[in-house]
Short mmCIF file of C-alpha atoms in Angstrom, two decimals:
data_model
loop_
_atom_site.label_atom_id
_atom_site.label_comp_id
_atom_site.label_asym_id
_atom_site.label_seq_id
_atom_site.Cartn_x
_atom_site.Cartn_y
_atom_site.Cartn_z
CA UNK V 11 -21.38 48.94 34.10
CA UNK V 12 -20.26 46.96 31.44
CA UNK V 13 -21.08 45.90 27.87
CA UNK V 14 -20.07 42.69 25.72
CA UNK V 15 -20.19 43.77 21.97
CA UNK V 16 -19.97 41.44 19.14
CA UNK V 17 -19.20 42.72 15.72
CA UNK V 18 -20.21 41.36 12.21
CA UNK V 19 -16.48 40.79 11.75
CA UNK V 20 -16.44 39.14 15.06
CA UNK V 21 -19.48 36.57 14.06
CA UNK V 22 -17.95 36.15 10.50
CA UNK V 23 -14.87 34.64 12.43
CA UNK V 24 -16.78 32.16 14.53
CA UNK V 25 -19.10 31.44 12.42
CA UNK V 26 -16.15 30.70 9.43
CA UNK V 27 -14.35 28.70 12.46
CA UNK V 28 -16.90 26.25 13.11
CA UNK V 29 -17.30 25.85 8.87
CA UNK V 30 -13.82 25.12 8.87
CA UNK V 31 -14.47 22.50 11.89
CA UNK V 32 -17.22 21.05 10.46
CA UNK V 33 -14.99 20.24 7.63
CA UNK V 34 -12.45 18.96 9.08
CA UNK V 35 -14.67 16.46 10.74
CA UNK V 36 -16.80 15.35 8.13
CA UNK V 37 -13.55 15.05 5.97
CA UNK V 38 -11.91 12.51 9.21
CA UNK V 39 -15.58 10.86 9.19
CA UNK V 40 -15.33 10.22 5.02
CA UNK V 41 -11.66 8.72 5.36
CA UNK V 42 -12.52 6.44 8.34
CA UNK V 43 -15.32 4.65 6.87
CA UNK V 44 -13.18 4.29 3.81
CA UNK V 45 -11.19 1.90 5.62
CA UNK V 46 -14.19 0.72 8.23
CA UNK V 47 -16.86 0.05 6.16
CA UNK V 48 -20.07 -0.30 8.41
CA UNK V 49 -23.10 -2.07 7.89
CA UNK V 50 -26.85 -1.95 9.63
CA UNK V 51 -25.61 -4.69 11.93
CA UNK V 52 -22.42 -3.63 13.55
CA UNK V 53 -23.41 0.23 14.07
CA UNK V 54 -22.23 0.03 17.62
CA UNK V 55 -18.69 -1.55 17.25
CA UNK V 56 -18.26 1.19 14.35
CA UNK V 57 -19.19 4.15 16.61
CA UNK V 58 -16.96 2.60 19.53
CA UNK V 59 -14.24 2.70 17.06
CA UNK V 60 -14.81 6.44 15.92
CA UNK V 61 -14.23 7.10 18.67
CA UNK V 62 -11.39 5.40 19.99
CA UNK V 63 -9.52 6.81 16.79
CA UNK V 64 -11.05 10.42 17.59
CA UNK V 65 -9.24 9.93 20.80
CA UNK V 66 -5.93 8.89 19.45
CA UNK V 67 -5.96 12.03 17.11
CA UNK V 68 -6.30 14.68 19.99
CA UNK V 69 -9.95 15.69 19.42
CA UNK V 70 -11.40 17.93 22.09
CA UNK V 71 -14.46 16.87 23.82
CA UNK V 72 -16.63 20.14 21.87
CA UNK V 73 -14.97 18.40 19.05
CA UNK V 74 -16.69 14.96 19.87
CA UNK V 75 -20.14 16.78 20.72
CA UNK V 76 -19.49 18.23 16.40
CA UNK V 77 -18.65 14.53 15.87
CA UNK V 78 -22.10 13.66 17.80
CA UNK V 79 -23.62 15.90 15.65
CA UNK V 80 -22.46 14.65 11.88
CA UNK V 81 -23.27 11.21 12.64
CA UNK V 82 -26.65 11.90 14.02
CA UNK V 83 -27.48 13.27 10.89
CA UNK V 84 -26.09 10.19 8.93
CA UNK V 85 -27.35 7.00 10.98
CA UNK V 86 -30.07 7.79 13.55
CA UNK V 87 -32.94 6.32 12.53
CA UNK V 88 -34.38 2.86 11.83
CA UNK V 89 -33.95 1.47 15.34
CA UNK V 90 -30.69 3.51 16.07
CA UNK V 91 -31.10 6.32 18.77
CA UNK V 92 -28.76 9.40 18.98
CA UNK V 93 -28.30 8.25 22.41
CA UNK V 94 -26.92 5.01 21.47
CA UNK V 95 -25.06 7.12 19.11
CA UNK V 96 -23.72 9.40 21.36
CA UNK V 97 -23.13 6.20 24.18
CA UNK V 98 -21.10 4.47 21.60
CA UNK V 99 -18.79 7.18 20.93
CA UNK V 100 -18.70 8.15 24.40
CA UNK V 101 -17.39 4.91 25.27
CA UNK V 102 -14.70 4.59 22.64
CA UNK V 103 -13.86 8.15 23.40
CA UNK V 104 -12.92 7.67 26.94
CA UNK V 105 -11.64 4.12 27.14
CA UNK V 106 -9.21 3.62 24.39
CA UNK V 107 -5.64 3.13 25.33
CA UNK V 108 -3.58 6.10 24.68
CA UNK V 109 -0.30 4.07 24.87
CA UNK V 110 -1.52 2.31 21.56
CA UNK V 111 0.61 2.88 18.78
CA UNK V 112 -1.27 2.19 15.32
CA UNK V 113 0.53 0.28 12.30
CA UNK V 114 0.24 2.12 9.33
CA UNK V 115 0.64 0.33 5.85
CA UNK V 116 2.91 1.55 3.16
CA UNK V 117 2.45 0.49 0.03
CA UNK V 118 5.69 1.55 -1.61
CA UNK V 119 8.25 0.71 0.35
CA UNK V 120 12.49 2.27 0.59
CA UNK V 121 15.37 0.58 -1.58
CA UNK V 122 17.52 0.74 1.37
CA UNK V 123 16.23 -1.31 3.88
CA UNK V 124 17.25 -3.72 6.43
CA UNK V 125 16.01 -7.09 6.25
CA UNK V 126 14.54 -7.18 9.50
CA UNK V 127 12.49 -3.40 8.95
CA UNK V 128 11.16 -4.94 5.30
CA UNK V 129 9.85 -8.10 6.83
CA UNK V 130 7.91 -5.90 9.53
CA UNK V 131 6.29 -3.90 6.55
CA UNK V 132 5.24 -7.24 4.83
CA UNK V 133 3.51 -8.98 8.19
CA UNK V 134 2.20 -5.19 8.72
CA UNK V 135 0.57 -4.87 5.12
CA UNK V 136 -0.62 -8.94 4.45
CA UNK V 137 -2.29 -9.49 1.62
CA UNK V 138 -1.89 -5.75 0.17
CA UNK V 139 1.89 -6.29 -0.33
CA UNK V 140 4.65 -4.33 -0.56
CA UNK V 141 6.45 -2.64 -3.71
CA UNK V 142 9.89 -0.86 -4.09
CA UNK V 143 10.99 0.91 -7.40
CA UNK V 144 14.10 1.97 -8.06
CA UNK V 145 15.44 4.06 -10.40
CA UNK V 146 18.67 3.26 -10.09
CA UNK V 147 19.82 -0.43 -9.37
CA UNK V 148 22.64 0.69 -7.05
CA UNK V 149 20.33 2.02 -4.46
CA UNK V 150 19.34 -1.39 -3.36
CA UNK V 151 22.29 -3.32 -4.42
CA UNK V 152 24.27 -1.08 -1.61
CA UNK V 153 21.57 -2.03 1.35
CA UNK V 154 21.51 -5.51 0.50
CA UNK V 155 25.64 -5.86 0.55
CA UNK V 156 25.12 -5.40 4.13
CA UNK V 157 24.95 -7.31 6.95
CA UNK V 158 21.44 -6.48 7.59
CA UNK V 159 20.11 -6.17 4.23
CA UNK V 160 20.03 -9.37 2.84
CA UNK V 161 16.57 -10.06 1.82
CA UNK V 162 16.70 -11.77 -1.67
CA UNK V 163 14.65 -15.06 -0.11
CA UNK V 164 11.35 -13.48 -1.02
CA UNK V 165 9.67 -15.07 -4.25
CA UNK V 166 7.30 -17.64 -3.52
CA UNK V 167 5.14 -16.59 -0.90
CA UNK V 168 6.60 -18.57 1.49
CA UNK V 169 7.21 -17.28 4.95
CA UNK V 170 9.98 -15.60 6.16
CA UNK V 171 11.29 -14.25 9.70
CA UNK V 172 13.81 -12.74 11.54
CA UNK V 173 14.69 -13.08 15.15
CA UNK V 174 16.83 -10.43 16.87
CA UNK V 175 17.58 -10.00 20.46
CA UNK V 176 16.54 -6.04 20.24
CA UNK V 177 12.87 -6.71 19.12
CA UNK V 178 12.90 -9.58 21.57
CA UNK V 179 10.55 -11.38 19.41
CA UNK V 180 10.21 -13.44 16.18
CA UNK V 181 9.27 -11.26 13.55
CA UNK V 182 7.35 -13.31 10.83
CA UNK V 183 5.51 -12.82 7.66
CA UNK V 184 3.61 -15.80 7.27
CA UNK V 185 2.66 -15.29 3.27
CA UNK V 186 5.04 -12.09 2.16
CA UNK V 187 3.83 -10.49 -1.35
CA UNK V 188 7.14 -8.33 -2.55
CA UNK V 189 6.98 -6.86 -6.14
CA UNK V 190 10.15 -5.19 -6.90
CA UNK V 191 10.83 -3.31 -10.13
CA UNK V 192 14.56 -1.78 -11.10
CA UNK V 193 16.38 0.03 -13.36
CA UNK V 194 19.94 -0.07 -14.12
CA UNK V 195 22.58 -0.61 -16.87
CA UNK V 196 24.62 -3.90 -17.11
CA UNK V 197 27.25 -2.69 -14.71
CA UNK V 198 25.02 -2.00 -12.23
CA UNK V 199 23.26 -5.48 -12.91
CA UNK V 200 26.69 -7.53 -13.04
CA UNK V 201 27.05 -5.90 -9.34
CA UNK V 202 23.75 -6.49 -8.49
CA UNK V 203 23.69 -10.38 -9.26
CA UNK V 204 27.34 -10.94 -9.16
CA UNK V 205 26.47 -14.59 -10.03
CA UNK V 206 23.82 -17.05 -11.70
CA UNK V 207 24.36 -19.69 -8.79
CA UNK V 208 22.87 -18.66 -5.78
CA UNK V 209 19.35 -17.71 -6.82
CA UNK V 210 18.78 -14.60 -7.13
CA UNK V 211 19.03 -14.18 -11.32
CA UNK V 212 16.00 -16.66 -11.27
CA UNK V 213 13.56 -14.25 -9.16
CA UNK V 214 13.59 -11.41 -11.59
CA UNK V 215 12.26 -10.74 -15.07
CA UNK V 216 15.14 -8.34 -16.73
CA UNK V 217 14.20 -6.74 -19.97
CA UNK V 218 17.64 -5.98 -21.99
CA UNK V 219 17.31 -2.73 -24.24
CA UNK V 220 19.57 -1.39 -26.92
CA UNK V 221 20.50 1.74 -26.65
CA UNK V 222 19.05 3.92 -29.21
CA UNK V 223 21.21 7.42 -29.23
CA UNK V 224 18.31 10.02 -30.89
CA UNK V 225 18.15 13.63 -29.23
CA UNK V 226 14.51 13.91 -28.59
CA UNK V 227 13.83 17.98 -27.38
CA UNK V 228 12.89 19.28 -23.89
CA UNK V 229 10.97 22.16 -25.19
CA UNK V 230 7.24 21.75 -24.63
CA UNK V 231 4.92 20.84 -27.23
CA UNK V 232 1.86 22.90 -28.05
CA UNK V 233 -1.11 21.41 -27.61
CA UNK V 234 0.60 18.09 -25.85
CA UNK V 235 -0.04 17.80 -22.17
CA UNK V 236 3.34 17.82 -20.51
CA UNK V 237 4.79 14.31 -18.74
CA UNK V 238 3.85 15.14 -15.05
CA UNK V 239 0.64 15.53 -15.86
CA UNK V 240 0.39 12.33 -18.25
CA UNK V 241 1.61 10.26 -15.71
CA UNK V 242 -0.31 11.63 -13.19
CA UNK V 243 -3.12 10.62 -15.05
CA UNK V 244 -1.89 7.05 -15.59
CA UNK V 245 -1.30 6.70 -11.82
CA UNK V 246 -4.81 8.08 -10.82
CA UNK V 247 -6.52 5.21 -13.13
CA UNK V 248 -3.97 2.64 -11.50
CA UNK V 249 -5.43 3.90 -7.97
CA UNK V 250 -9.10 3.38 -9.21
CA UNK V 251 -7.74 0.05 -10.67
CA UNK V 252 -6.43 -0.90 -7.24
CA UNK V 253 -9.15 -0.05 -5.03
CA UNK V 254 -11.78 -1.65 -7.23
CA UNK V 255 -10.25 -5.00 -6.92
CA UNK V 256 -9.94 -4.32 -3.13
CA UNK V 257 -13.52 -4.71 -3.15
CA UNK V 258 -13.90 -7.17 -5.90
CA UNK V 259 -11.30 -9.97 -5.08
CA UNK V 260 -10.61 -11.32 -8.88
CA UNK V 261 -9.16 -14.79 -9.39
CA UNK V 262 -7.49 -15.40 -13.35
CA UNK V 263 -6.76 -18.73 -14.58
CA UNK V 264 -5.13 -19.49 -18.13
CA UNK V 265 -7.51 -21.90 -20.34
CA UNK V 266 -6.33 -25.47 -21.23
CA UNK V 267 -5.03 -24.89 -24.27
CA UNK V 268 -3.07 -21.75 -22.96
CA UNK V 269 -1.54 -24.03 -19.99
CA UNK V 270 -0.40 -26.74 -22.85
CA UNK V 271 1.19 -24.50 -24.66
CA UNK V 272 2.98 -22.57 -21.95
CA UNK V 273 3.87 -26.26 -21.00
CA UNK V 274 5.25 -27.03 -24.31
CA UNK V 275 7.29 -23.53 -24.49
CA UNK V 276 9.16 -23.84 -21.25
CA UNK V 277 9.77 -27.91 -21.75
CA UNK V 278 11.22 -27.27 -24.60
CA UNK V 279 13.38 -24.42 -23.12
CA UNK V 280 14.17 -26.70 -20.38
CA UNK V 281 15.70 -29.59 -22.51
CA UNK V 282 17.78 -26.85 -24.17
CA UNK V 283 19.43 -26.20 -20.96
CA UNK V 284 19.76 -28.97 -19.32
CA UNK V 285 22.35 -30.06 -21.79
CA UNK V 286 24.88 -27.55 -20.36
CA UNK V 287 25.21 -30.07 -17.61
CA UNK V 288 24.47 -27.15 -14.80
CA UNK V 289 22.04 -26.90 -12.75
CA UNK V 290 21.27 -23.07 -12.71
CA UNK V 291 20.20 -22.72 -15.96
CA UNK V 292 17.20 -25.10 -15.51
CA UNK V 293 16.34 -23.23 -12.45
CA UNK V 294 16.09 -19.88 -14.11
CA UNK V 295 13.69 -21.79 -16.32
CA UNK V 296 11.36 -23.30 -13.83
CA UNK V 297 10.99 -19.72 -12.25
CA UNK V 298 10.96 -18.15 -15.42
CA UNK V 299 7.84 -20.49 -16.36
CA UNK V 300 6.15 -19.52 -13.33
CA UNK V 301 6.86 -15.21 -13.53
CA UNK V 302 5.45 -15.48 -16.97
CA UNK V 303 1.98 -17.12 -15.47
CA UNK V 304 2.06 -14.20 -13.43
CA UNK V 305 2.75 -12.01 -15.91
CA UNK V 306 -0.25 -12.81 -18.23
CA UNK V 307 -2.82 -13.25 -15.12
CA UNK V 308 -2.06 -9.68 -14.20
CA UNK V 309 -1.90 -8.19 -17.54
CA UNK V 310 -5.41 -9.67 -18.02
CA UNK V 311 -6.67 -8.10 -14.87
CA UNK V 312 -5.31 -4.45 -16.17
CA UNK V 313 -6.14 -4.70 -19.60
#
């Protein structure tokens, strides 16, 4: 004869287990309507896709019956069953194509890039964009002296493309959105931009600083929260910033008499050039005219 005994400890263990499952799966629940909203209307194309992306992540089937279980307790009700529930997930569950590889979006992209992998991450992302900081200038200036790294053609939203034999297809981002934000010293910048003819001076807003030699101490302040945590801070506003225009699509325009004066600035600038008889100078204006419009549309939005 034999006997099955089950301990406390034993039933703490489980019953901590499933806690710690049901976690996990309300947390993958949270962060997959954060990117698939879902409405009264398309309940069943939003359960099919739970659960093709349940699939994709290796979830067990006692996993999907959990799954079941959450969103029963979420959406079932007001004309939605748990069997159409648990039909809809079903369906996404065992039908999705495992072979699928998804395209993730990065918002901050690498310095050193090829030309061909950064215009990949700007079809990928669309409209979000794509931004690479540098601390240094030379960490970009070395990727772009390369064969494959030329990839100073970005500016006006206009489309750009590569075609290579290995991805035996056109690559093509039909309206690229590239911020790019450096820091160097003038060395760095003379190698950089070797030149004010081809371009390249004209897509960038530099800001020239004097060095000011003061020894300013490492030791902690009391009472002063320390830098990490500062610009932590700064960045976690900057996220809410971000995501609440995701939702709220804002459009800035400058008033008349801001537009006739930033038309008087830059003609003015313009005729002051154009007298050197060159035409890169008035170039680096008309660009210059249009970064600043940029400039004080965005500023608006974040102040």
């Amino acid at each position: 004869m034999s006997y099955n005994y089950l301990t406390n400890q034993t039933i703490i263990n489980r019953e901590a287990k499933e806690h710690v499952a049901r976690g996990y799966i309300e947390a993958f629940v949270h962060t997959f309507f954060q990117y698939h909203p879902w409405q009264k209307g398309n309940r069943h194309e939003s359960m099919l896709a739970l659960g093709r992306s349940e699939r994709r992540k290796g979830f067990s089937k006692e996993e999907l019956e959990k799954l079941t279980s959450v969103m029963a307790a979420e959406i079932v009700g007001n004309g939605y069953t748990r069997q159409e529930l648990q039909k809809g997930l079903s369906s996404g569950y065992q039908y999705v194509d495992l072979s699928y590889k998804p395209k993730y979006l990065y918002l901050c992209g690498a310095p050193s890039t090829s030309k061909n992998q950064l215009i990949r991450r700007l079809k990928t992302n669309g409209k979000l964009g794509l931004i690479i900081n540098a601390s240094e200038l030379d960490m970009i200036s070395g990727a772009m002296k390369q064969k494959c790294g030329h990839h100073d053609d970005v500016f006006h939203h206009e489309p750009v493309s590569t075609d290579y034999k290995i991805d035996d297809q056109i690559i093509c981002a039909e309206d690229p959105h590239l911020a790019l934000s450096f820091t160097g010293t003038p060395n760095q910048l003379a190698f950089f931009i070797p030149s004010l003819n081809n371009g390249l001076y004209s897509r960038f807003a530099i800001l020239t600083a004097e060095s000011r030699w003061k020894y300013r101490s490492a030791a902690p302040i009391k009472g002063k929260e320390d830098y990490n945590t500062f610009f932590k801070k700064l960045s976690g506003e900057m996220l809410d910033m971000f995501l609440f225009l995701q939702q709220s699509p804002t459009e800035v325009t400058l008033s008349d008499s801001q537009w006739e004066e930033h038309t008087a600035y830059f003609s003015q600038l313009l005729d002051e050039v154009a007298c050197e008889k060159a035409d890169a100078p008035g170039s680096i204006v008309l660009r210059a005219a249009l970064i600043v419009a940029r400039i004080a549309c965005s500023t608006f939005v974040v102040s």
